[in-house]
XYZ file of C-alpha atoms in Angstrom:
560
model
C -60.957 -219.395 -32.563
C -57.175 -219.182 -31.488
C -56.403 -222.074 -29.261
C -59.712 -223.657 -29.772
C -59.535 -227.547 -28.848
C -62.996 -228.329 -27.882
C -65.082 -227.252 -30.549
C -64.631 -230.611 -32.450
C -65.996 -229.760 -36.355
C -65.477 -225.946 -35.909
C -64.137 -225.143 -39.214
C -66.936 -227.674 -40.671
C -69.582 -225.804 -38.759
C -68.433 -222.331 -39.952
C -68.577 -223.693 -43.210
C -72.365 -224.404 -42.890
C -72.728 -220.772 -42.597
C -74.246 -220.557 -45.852
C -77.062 -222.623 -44.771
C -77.859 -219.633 -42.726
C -77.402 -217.042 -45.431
C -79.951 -218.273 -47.410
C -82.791 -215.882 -49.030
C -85.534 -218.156 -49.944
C -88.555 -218.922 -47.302
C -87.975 -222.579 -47.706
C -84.072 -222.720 -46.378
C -85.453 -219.662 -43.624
C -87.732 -222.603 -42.690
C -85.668 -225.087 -42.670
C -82.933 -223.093 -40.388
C -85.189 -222.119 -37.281
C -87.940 -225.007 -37.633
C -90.527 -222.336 -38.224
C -93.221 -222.393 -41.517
C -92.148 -219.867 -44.111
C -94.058 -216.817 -43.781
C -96.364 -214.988 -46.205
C -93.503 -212.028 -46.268
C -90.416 -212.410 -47.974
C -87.672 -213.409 -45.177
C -84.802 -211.124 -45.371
C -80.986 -211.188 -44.272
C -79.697 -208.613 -42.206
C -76.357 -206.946 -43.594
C -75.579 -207.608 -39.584
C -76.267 -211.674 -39.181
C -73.893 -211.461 -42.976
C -70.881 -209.383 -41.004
C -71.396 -211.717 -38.075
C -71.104 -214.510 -39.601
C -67.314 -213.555 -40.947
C -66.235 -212.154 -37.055
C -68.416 -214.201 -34.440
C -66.571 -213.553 -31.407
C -65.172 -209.997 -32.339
C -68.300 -207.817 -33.862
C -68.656 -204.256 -32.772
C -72.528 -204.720 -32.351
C -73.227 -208.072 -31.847
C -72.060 -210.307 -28.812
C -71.088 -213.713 -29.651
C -73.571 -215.536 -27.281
C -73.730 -219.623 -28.708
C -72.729 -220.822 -25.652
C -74.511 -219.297 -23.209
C -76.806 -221.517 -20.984
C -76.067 -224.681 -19.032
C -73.362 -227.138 -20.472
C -73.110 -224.426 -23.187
C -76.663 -224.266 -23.762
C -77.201 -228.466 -24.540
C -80.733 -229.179 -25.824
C -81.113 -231.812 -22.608
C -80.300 -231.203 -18.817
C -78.907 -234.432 -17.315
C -80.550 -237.344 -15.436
C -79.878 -238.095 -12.505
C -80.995 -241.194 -10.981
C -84.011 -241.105 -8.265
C -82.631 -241.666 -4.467
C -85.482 -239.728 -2.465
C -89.179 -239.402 -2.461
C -90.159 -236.137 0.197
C -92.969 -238.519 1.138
C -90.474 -241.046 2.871
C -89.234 -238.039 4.659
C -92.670 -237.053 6.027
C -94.422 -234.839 2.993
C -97.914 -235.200 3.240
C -99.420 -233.457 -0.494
C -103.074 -232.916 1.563
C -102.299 -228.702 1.239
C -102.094 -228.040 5.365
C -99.574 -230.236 6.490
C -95.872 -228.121 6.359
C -93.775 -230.382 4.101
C -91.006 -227.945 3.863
C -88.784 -229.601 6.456
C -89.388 -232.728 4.908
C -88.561 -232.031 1.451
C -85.381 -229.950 2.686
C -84.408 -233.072 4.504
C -84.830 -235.154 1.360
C -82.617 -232.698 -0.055
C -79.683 -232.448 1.803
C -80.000 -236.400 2.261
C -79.466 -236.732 -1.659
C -76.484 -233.959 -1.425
C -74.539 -236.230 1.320
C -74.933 -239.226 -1.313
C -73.506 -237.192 -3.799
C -76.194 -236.445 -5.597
C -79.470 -237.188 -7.377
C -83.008 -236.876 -7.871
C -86.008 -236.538 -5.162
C -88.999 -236.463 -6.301
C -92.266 -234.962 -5.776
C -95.095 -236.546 -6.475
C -98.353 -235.081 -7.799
C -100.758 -233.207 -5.312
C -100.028 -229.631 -3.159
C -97.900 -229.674 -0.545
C -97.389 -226.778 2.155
C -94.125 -224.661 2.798
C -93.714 -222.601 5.709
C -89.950 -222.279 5.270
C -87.226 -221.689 2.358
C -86.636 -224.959 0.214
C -83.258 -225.049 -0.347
C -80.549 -226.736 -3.154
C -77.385 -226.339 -1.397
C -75.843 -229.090 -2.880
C -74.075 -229.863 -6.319
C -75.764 -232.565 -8.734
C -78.913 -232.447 -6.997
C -82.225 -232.037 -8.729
C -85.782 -231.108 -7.187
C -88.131 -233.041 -9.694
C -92.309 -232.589 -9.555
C -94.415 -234.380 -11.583
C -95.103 -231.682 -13.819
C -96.011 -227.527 -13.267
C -99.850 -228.378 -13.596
C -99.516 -231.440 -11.310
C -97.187 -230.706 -8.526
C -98.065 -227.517 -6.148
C -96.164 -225.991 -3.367
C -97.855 -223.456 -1.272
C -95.785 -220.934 0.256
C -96.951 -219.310 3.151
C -94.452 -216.598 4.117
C -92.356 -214.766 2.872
C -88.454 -214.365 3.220
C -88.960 -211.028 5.915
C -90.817 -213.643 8.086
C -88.758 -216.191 7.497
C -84.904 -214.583 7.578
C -85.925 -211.116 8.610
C -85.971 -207.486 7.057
C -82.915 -206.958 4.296
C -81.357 -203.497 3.581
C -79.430 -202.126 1.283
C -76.053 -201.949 1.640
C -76.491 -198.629 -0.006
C -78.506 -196.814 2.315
C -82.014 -196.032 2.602
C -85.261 -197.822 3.370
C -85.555 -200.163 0.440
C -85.596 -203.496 1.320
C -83.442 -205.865 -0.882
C -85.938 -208.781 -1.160
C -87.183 -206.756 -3.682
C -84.083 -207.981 -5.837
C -82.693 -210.959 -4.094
C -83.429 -214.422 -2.657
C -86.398 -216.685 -3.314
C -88.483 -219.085 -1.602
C -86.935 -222.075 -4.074
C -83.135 -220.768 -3.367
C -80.308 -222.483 -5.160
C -76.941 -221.543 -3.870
C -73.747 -223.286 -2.461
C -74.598 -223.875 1.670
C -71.643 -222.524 2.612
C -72.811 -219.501 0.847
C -76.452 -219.584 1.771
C -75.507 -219.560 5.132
C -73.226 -216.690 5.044
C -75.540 -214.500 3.459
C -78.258 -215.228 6.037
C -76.044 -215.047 9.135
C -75.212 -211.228 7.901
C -78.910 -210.312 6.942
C -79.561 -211.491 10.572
C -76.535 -209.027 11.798
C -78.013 -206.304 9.531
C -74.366 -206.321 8.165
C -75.928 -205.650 4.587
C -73.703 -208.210 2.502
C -72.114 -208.426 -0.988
C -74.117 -211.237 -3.067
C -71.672 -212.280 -5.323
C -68.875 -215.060 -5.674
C -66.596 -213.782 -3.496
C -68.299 -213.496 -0.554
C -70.271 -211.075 1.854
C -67.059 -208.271 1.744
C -65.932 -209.256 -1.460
C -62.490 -210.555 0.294
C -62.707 -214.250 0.133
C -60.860 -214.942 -3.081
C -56.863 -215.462 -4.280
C -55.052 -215.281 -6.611
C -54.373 -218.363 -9.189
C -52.398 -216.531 -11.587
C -51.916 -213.317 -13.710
C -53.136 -213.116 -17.337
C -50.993 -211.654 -20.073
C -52.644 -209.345 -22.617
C -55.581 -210.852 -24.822
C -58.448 -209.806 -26.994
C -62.073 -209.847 -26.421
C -63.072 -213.003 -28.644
C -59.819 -215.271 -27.946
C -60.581 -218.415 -26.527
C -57.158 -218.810 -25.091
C -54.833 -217.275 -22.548
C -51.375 -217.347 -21.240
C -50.631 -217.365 -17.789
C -48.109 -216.414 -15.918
C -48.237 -220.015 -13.629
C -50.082 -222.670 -14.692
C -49.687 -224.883 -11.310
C -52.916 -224.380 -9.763
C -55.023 -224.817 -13.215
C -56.253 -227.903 -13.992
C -59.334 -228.570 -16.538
C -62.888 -228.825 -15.423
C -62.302 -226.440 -12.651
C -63.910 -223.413 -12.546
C -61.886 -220.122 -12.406
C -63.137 -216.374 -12.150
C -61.323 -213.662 -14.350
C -60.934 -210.501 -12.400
C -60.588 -207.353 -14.317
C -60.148 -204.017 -11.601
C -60.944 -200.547 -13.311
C -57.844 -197.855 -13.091
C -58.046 -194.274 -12.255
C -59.193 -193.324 -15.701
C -61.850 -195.892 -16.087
C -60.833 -197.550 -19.100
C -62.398 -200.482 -18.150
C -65.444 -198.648 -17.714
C -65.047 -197.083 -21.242
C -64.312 -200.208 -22.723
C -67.275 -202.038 -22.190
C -69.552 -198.972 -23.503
C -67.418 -199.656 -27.112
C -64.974 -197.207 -26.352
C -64.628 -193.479 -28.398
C -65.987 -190.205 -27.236
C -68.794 -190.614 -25.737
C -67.873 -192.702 -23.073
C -64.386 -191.268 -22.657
C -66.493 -187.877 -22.082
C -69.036 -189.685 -19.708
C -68.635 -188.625 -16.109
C -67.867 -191.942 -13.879
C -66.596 -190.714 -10.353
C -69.793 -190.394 -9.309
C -71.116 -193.195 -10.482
C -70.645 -194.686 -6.761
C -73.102 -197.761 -7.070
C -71.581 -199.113 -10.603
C -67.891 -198.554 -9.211
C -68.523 -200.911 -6.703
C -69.511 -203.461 -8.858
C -65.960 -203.223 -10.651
C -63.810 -205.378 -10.210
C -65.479 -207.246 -12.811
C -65.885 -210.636 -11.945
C -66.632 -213.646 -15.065
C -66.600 -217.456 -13.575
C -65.424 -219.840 -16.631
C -63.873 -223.541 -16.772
C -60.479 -224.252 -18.041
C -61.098 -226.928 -20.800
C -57.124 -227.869 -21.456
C -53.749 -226.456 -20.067
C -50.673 -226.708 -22.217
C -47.708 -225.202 -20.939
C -48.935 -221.678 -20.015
C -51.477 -221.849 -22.627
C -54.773 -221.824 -21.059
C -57.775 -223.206 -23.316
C -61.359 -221.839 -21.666
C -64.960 -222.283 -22.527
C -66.101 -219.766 -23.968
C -64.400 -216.459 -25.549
C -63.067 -213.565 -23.396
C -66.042 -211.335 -22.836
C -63.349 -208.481 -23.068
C -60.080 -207.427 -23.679
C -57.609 -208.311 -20.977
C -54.922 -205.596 -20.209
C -52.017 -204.679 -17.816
C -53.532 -201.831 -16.508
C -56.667 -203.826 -15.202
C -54.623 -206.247 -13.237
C -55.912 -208.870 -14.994
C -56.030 -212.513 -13.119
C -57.428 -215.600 -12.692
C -58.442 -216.432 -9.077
C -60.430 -218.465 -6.712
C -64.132 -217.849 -5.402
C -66.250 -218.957 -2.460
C -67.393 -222.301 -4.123
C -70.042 -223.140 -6.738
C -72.777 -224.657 -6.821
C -72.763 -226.948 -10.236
C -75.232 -229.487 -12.030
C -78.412 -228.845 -9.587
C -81.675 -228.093 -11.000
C -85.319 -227.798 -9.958
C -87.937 -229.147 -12.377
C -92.253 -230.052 -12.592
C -93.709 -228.209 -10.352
C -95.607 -224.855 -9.729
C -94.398 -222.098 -6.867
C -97.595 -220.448 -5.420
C -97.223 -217.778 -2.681
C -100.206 -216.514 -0.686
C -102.079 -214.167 -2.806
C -101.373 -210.454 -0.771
C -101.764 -206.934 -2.328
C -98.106 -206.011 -4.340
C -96.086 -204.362 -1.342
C -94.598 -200.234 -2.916
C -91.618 -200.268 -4.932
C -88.924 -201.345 -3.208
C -90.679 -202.655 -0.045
C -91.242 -205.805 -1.157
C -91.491 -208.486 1.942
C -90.036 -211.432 -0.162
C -92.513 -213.333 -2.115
C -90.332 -214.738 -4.228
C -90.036 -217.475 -6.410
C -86.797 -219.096 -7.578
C -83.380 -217.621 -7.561
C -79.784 -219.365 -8.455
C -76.727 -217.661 -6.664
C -73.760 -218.336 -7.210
C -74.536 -221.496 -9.551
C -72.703 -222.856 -12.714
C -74.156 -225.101 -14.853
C -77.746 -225.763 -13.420
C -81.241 -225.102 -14.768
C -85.097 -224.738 -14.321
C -87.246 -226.484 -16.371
C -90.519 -226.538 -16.303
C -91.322 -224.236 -13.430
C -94.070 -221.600 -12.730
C -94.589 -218.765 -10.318
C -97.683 -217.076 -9.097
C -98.437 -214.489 -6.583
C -95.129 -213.354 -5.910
C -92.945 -210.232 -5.876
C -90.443 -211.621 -7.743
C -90.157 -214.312 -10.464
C -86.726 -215.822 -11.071
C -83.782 -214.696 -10.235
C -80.131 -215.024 -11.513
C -77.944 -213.799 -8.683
C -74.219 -214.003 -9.524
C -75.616 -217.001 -11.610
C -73.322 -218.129 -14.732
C -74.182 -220.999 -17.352
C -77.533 -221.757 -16.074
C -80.797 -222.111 -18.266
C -84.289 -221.256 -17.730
C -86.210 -223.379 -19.847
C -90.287 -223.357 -19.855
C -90.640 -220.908 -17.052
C -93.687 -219.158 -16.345
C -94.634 -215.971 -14.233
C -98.375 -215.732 -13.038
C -100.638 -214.477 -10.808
C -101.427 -211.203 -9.098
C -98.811 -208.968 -10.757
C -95.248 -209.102 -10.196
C -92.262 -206.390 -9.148
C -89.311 -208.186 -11.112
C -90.920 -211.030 -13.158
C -87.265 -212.257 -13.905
C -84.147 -210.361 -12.428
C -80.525 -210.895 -13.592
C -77.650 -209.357 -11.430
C -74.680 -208.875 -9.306
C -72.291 -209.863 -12.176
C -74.403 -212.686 -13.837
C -72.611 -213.941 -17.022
C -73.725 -216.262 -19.821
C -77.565 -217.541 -18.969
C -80.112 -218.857 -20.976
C -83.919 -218.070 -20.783
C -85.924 -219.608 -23.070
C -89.782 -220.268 -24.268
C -90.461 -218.256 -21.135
C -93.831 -216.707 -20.457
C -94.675 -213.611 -18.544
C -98.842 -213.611 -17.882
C -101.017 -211.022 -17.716
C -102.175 -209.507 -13.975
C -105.158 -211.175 -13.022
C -105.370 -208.282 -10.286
C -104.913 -204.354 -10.820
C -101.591 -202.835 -9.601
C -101.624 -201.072 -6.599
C -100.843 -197.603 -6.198
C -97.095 -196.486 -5.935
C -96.111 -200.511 -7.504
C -93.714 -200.967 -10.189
C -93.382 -203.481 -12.940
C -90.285 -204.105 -15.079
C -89.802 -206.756 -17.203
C -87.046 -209.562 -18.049
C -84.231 -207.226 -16.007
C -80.491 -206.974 -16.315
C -78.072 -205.258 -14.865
C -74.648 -204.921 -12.690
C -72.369 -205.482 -15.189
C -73.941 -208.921 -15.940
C -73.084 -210.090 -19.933
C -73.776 -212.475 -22.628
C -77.511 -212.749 -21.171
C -80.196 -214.735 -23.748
C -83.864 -214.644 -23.029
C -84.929 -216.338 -26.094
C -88.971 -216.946 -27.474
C -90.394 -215.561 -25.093
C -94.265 -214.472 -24.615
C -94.352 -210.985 -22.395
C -97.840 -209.849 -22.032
C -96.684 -207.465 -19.487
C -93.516 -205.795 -18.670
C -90.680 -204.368 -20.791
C -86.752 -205.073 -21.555
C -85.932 -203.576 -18.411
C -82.430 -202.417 -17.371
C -81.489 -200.979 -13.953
C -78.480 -199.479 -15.090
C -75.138 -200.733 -13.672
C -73.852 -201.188 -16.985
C -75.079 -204.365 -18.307
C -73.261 -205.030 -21.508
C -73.620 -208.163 -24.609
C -77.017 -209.266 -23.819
C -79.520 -210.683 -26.347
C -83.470 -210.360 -26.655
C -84.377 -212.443 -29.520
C -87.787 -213.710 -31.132
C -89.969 -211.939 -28.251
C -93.841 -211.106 -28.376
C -94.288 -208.417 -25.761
C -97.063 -206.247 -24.860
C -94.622 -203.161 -23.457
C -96.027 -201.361 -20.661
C -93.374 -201.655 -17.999
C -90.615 -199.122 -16.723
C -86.772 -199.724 -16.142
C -85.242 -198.677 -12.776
C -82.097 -197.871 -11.710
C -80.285 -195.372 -9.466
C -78.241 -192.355 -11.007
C -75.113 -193.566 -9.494
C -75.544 -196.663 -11.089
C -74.237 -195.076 -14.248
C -75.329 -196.599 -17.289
C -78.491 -198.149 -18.724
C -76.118 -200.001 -21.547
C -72.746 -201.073 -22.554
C -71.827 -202.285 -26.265
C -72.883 -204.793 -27.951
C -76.535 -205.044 -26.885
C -78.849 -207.011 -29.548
C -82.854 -207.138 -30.102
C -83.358 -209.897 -32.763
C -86.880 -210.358 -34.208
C -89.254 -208.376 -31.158
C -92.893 -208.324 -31.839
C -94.148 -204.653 -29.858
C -98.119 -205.632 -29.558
C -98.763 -202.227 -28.233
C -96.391 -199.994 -30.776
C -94.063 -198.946 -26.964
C -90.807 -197.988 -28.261
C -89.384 -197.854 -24.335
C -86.469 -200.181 -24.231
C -87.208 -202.309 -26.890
C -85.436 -200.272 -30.005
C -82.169 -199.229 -29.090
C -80.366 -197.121 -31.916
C -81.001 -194.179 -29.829
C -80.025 -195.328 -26.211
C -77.201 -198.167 -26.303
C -73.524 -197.696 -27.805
C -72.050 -199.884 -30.435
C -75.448 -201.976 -30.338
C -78.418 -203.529 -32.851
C -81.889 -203.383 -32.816
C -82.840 -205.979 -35.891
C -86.643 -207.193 -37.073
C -88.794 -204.601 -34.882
C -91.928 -203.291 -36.157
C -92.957 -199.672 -36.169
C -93.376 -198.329 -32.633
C -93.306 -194.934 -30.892
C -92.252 -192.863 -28.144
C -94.940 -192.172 -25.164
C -94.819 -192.256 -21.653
C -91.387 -193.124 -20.484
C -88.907 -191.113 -22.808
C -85.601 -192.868 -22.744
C -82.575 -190.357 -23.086
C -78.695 -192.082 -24.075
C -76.309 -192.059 -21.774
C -73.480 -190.963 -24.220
C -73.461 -187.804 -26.461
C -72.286 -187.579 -30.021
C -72.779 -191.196 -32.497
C -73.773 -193.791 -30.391
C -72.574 -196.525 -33.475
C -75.610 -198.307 -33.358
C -77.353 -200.214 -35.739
C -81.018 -200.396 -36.854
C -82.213 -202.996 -39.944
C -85.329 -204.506 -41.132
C -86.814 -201.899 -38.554
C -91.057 -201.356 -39.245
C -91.382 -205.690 -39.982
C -92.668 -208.495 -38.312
C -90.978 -211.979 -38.289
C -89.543 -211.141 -42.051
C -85.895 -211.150 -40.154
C -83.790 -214.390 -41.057
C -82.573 -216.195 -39.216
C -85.516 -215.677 -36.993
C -83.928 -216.557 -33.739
C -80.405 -215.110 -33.101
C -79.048 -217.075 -30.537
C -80.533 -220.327 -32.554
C -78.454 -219.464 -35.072
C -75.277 -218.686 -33.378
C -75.350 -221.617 -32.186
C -75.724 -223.870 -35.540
C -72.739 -221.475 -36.415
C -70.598 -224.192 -34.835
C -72.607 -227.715 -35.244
């Protein structure tokens, strides 16, 4: 906790660790809010190491701040200054309300924020709704009271995306959404080069990666330290939001580093690996909470070491967008057949890009291609979301560098429709180097723990039911299917589907904690990196006996 200043009763909270390390059912209970069960809760050896190195353990990431405002039990208030109905939304189902509720929208962003409602009823959209403001929220009475009907898709509405690595995917099959939070500076970048077919970059700094300086170079730190030092402090100030920029060097040791290090990924061939090289440099957005002298205090702990030879530096980006949420209301596209993998057309429900600090609460999807996205998305929750409908391509998608998200009591619902031939379903996804991920109680009656390889590293799948029948993706040259420090905390396999859910045998320097017995059968997943992979598996063939049930619940009363 070197440098730590905003932490308030740290030490006090670490002291409350034993609270945690209880063995009886009764103190189990009384730590995650959940009736003792009829087994005998046990403590992990793990969750007992963890407790003693929080922000430096070899297999688990330290992830009690992830989410919006650092994952706080309440999203703010803002107060009410639009209704769509005094902009012309008419909730009769045929009249198209989008431009009114987009007008609503950017009204409340040129007052500086706030709230516009929408009422109870269904209300048309033939166009993209759009948050483009900060401190703006989209508020609906409620998921089963306020409807919004989407008519076409983003191909109809923006036009046909590519890849910008060749071939005849389209990229709404990973990208945008029919809700779309992002800066509008941003949003209108990206859409001015899909136009162009100039196939852009997604991330925060910008559509060629180029719009970005430098603040200041870092000196040498440790993954875990929650302070810096800077060569210039001039251009820090607290509350503002800063990326750290780590570059790879000819050896890949930055590469190697976030697999855990050792042989196996020091033997691992990377050169060709052309897809998760250009992800690199690796990009993590965090506010500066104090600044004394060149002692720079930030809010949360270095996801990794920082070094010389990665050029390490703090620097600008293209602008956030911060403290905007949607809440209360279902997302329902037409009902078409699922498009082939990788043609989707751009169903899509709600994506954040390039957002810090906002949140959906409350939402649900149905019909589309693609659930929620988090698109070069930091600090943002997803609280009570829910996928439904015809089947889905990506129920939820995390990418493109996302760092530090929360989804929780998320549901994923059964098809109510078969899948068409040559379809794909995956899961709650991560990938492109995005870390310190939660998806926390979740109900998955489809769909798997998918990654798409790019090297996702730190991520946390805790307290998940999940009927496991989906695939991961991925492209060869997108290198890895895991970095270190991977954790599955308490997973309930209703199907016995071993396939990405227990991961002593596929991710380095990781844990697989509280899973019952399952098996290999259809997809047979092979590790990336030869020789002992340092991973951990405890309390494996049980169900809920695992205390504390809920690891990121846990991490987080760490510090209380």
């Amino acid at each position: 906790m070197e440098g730590r200043t905003d932490m308030g009763n740290a030490n006090q909270g670490m002291a409350r660790r034993s609270l945690l390390l209880g063995t009886t059912a009764a103190a189990a209970a009384a730590l995650t809010g959940t009736p003792a069960l009829a087994a005998t809760p046990q403590v992990p050896s793990l969750w007992r190491e963890f407790t003693r190195t929080p922000f430096t353990h070899p297999q688990i990431p330290y992830v009690g701040r992830a989410g919006c405002r650092a994952g706080a039990p309440r999203f703010p208030r803002r107060p009410v200054v639009a209704d769509v109905r005094d902009f012309g939304a008419v909730p009769d189902g045929t009249t198209d309300s989008a431009p009114a509720i987009n007008r609503a929208v950017a009204a409340a962003g040129r007052a500086g924020g706030g709230t516009v409602t929408i009422p109870p009823g269904t209300f048309r959209i033939d166009d993209v709704i759009r948050v483009g403001h900060s401190n703006v929220v989209l508020r609906g009475a409620g998921s089963s009271r306020t409807t919004l009907r989407a008519t076409k898709n983003l191909t109809e509405l923006i036009g046909p995306y590519g890849s910008r690595y060749g071939g005849d995917k389209s990229s709404w099959s990973w990208a945008g959404g029919l809700i779309w939070l992002a800066p509008g500076a941003r949003w209108t970048s990206l859409v001015a080069a899909i136009k162009a077919k100039a196939w852009p970059f997604e991330g925060w700094t910008g559509n060629r990666r180029d719009e970005w300086r430098t603040l200041t170079t870092v000196a040498p730190a440790q993954q875990g330290s929650w302070t810096v030092t800077v060569a210039d402090p001039s251009a820090l100030c607290p509350g503002a939001l800063v990326l750290l920029r780590l570059a790879d060097d000819a050896d890949h040791t930055l590469l190697e580093h976030m697999c855990g290090g050792g042989p196996g990924p020091e033997a691992y061939t990377w050169e060709d690996k052309t897809k998760l090289t250009s992800y690199v440099p690796y990009e993590w957005p965090v506010r500066v909470t104090r600044v004394h002298g060149r002692r720079v205090t930030l809010e949360r702990p270095l996801p990794l070491d920082v070094r010389p030879e990665w050029a390490s530096q703090l620097t600008t980006h293209t602008g956030e967008l911060s403290g905007s949420g949607v809440e209360g209301l279902t997302l329902e596209a037409t009902e078409t057949p699922q498009q082939p993998h990788l043609l989707d057309k751009g169903h899509n429900g709600v994506v954040l890009q390039c957002a810090y600090d906002c949140w959906v609460d409350d939402v649900t999807v149905r019909h589309v291609d693609n659930g929620f996205g988090l698109v070069a998305a930091s600090a943002c929750t997803l609280r009570h979301t829910r996928v439904a409908g015809r089947g889905t391509h990506h129920p939820y998608f995390c990418r493109e560098g996302s760092h530090d998200n929360l989804i929780e009591d998320f549901t994923i619902e059964a098809r109510t429709t078969p899948a068409p031939a040559g379809t794909q379903l995956h899961g709650i996804n991560v990938e492109g180097l995005s870390s310190h991920n939660v998806w926390s109680r979740g109900d998955m009656r489809m769909g798997t723990f998918d990654s798409h390889r790019g090297l996702p590293f730190a991520n946390v799948r805790t307290d998940i039911s999940v009927h496991n029948d989906g695939r991961h993706g991925g492209d060869a040259s997108a290198g890895p299917l895991f970095g270190a420090r991977f954790t599955h905390w308490n997973v309930r396999v209703g199907n016995g589907r071993a396939g990405m859910v227990r991961l002593d045998g596929l991710a380095p320097y990781s844990a697989t904690v509280g899973l019952n017995e399952v098996r290999e059968f259809d997809q047979i997943d092979v590790p990336d990196f030869a020789g002992d992979l340092h991973s951990r598996l405890e309390l494996y063939g049980t169900t809920d006996v695992v205390r504390p049930r809920n690891l990121y619940d846990a991490q987080r009363a760490l510090f209380r």
